Short mmCIF file of C-alpha atoms in Angstrom, two decimals:
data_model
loop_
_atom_site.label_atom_id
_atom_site.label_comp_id
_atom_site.label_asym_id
_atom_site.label_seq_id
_atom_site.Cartn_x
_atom_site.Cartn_y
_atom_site.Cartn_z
CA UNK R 1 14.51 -19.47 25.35
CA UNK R 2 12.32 -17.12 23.23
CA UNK R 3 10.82 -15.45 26.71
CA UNK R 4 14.63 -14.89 27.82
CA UNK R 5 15.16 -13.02 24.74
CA UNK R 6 12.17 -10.92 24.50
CA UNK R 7 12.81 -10.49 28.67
CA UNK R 8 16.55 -8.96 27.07
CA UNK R 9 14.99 -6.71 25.08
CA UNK R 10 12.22 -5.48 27.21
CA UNK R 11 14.68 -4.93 30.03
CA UNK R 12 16.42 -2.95 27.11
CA UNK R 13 14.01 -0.80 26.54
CA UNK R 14 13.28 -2.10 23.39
CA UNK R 15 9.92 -3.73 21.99
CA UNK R 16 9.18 -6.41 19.25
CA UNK R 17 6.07 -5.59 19.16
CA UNK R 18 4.31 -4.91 15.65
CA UNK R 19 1.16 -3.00 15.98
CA UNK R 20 -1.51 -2.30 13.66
CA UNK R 21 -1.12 1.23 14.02
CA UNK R 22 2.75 0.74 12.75
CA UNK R 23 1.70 -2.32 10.08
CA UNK R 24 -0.42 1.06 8.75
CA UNK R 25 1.62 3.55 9.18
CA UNK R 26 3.77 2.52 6.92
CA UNK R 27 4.07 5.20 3.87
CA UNK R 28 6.06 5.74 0.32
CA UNK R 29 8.78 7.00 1.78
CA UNK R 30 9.24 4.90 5.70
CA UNK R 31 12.39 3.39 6.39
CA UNK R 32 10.83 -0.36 7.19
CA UNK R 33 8.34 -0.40 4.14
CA UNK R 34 10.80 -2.76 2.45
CA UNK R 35 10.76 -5.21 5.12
CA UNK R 36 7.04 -5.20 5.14
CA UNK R 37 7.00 -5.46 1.62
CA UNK R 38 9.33 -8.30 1.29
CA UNK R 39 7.25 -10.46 4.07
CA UNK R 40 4.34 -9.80 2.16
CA UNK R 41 5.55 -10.46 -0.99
CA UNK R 42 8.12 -13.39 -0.21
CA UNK R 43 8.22 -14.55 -3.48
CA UNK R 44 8.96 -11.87 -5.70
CA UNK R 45 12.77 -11.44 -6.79
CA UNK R 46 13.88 -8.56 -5.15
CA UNK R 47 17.77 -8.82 -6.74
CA UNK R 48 17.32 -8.78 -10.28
CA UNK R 49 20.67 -9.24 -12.97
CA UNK R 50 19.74 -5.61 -13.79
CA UNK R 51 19.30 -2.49 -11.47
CA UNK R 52 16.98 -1.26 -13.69
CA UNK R 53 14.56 -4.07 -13.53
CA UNK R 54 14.37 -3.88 -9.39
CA UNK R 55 10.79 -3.87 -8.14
CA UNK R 56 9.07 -0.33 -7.80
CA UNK R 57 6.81 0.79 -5.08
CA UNK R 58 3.72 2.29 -7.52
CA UNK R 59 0.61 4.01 -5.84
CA UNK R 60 -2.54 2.09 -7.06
CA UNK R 61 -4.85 5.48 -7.11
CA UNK R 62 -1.86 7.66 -8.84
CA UNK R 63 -0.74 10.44 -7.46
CA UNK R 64 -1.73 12.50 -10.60
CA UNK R 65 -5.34 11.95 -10.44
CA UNK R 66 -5.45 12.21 -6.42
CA UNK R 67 -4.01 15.75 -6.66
CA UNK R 68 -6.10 16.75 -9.46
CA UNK R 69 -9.05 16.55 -6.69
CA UNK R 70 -10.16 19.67 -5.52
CA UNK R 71 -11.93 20.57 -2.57
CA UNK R 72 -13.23 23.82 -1.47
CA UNK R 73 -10.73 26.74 0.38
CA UNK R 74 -12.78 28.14 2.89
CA UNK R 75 -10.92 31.22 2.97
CA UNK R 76 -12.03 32.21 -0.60
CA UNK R 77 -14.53 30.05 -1.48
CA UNK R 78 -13.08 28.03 -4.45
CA UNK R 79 -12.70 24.91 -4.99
CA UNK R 80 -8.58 25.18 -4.97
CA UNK R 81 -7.54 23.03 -2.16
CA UNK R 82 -6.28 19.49 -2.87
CA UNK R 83 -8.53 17.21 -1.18
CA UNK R 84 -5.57 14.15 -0.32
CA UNK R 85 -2.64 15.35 0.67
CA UNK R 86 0.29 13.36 0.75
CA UNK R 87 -0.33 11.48 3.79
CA UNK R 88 -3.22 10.34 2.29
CA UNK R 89 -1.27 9.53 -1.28
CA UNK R 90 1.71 7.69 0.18
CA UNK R 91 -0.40 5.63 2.73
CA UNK R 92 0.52 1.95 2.88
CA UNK R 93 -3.29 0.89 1.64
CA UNK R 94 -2.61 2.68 -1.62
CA UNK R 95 0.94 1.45 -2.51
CA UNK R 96 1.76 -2.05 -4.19
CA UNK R 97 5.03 -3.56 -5.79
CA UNK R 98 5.27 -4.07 -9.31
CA UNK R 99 8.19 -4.97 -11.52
CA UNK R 100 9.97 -2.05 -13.49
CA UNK R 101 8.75 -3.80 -16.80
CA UNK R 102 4.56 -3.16 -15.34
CA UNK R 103 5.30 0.76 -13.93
CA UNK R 104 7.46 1.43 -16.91
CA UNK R 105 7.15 2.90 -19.91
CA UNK R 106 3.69 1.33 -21.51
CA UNK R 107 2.97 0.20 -18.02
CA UNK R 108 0.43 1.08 -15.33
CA UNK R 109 2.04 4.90 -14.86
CA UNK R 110 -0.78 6.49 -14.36
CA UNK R 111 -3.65 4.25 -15.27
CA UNK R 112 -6.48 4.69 -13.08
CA UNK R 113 -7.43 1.43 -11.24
CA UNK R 114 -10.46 0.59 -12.40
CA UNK R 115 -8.67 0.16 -15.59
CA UNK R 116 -5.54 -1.46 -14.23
CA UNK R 117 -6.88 -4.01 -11.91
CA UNK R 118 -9.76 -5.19 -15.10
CA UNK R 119 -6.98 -5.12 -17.49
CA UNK R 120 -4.66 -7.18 -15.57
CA UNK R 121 -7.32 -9.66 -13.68
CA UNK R 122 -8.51 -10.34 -17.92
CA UNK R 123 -4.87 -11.48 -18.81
CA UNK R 124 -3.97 -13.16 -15.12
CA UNK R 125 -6.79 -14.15 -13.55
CA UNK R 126 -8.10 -13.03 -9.45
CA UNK R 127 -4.84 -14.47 -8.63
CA UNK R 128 -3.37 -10.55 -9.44
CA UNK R 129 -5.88 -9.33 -6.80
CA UNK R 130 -4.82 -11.88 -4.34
CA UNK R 131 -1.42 -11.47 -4.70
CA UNK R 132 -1.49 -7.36 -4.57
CA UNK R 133 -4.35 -7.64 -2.07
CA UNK R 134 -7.22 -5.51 -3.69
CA UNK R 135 -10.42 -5.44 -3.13
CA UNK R 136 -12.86 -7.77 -5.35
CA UNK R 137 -15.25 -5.53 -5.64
CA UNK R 138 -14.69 -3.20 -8.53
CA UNK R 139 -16.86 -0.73 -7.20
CA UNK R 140 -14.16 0.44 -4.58
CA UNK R 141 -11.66 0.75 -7.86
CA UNK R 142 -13.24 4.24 -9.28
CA UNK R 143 -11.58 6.91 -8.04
CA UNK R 144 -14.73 8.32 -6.16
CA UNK R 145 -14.09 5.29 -4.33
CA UNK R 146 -10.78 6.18 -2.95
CA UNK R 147 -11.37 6.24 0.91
CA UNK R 148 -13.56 3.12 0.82
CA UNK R 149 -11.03 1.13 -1.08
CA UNK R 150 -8.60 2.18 1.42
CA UNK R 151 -10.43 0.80 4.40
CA UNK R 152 -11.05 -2.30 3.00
CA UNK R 153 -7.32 -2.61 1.31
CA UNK R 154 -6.04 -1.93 5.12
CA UNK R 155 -8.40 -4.91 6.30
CA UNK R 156 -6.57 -7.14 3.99
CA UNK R 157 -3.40 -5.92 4.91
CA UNK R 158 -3.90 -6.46 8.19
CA UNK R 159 -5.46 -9.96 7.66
CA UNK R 160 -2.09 -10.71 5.80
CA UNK R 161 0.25 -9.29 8.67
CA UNK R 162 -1.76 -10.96 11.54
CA UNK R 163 0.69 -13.18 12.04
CA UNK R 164 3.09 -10.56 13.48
CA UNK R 165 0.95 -8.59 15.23
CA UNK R 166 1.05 -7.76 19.21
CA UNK R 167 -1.03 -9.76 21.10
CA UNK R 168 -0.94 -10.20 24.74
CA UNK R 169 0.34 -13.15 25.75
CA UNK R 170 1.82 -12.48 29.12
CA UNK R 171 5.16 -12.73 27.89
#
C-alpha cells in the first residue's frame, strides 16, 4: 500500500522526500517552519484560550546583538558592515519556541544566551536544554560562539528529525 502511494506521487511529479538540506533550510519567516516546529515540539499547546498567549518563534542569539557585530567594509576600510545578515539571523539552528509569557515583557527579549540558557537550566533543570535542543556546553552560548553553536544546534536538529529524513530505500 504505502509503495502504491509514494509510486502516485512520484509519477506526479511530486516528492515526500525530507532532506537535510530542507530540515535546515528552514528560516523565521518559511512557510513549513510550523510544521517542523510542531513535530518537534509535539507536546507544547499550540491553541491556547488566549491569542495572545500563542507560542512565539524567538531567536536564541537575538537579533539585536547579532546586528550590532561589525565587520570590516573593504571598500572604506571600517569596520561598518554587519557581519550576520539575516540569513544567518533567521536560520533554523538559531530559532526556538517559547510561550508568549517567556519572550514577553520581563522575558528572554533580548537576553543573551549565555544568560538565558544558565538562568533557565538553574530554575528547570537540563531538561530545558533537551527540550529546546541546545548545546550542553556553555562555551558555544557566548556570543563569540555564534557559528559554533550553530553547527552543533543543526547536529541536534538533525538527530531529532532523522526519523523523516530521505533515505534510499529503493522505493
Amino acid at each position: 500500500m504505502l509503495n502504491e502511494i509514494f509510486g502516485t506521487v512520484l509519477a506526479n511529479s511530486r516528492s515526500l522526500d525530507v532532506t537535510e538540506a530542507m530540515v535546515l533550510g528552514q528560516n523565521y519567516g518559511s512557510r513549513e517552519i510550523h510544521l517542523y516546529l510542531n513535530l518537534w515540539y509535539a507536546g507544547f499547546n499550540y491553541q491556547p484560550a488566549f491569542v495572545n498567549n500563542q507560542p512565539q518563534i524567538d531567536h536564541i542569539f537575538p537579533q539585536a546583538l547579532l546586528k550590532k557585530i561589525k565587520v570590516e567594509n573593504p571598500q572604506t576600510g571600517k569596520r561598518d558592515l554587519m557581519r550576520y545578515k539575516w540569513e544567518d539571523r533567521d536560520q533554523f539552528g538559531n530559532l526556538m519556541l517559547l510561550t508568549a509569557k517567556e519572550n514577553g515583557a520581563g522575558g528572554k527579549t533580548d537576553t543573551p544566551p549565555d544568560e538565558w540558557f544558565a538562568r533557565r537550566v538553574a530554575e528547570e533543570g537540563e531538561a530545558y536544554l533537551d527540550l529546546h535542543l541546545i548545546p550542553k556546553n556553555r562555551e558555544l552560548w557566548k556570543l563569540e560562539n555564534f557559528e559554533k553553536f550553530i553547527e552543533a544546534r543543526n547536529k541536534l536538529i538533525l538527530e531529532k528529525f532523522s526519523f523523516m529524513l530521505h533515505k534510499n530505500t529503493g522505493v
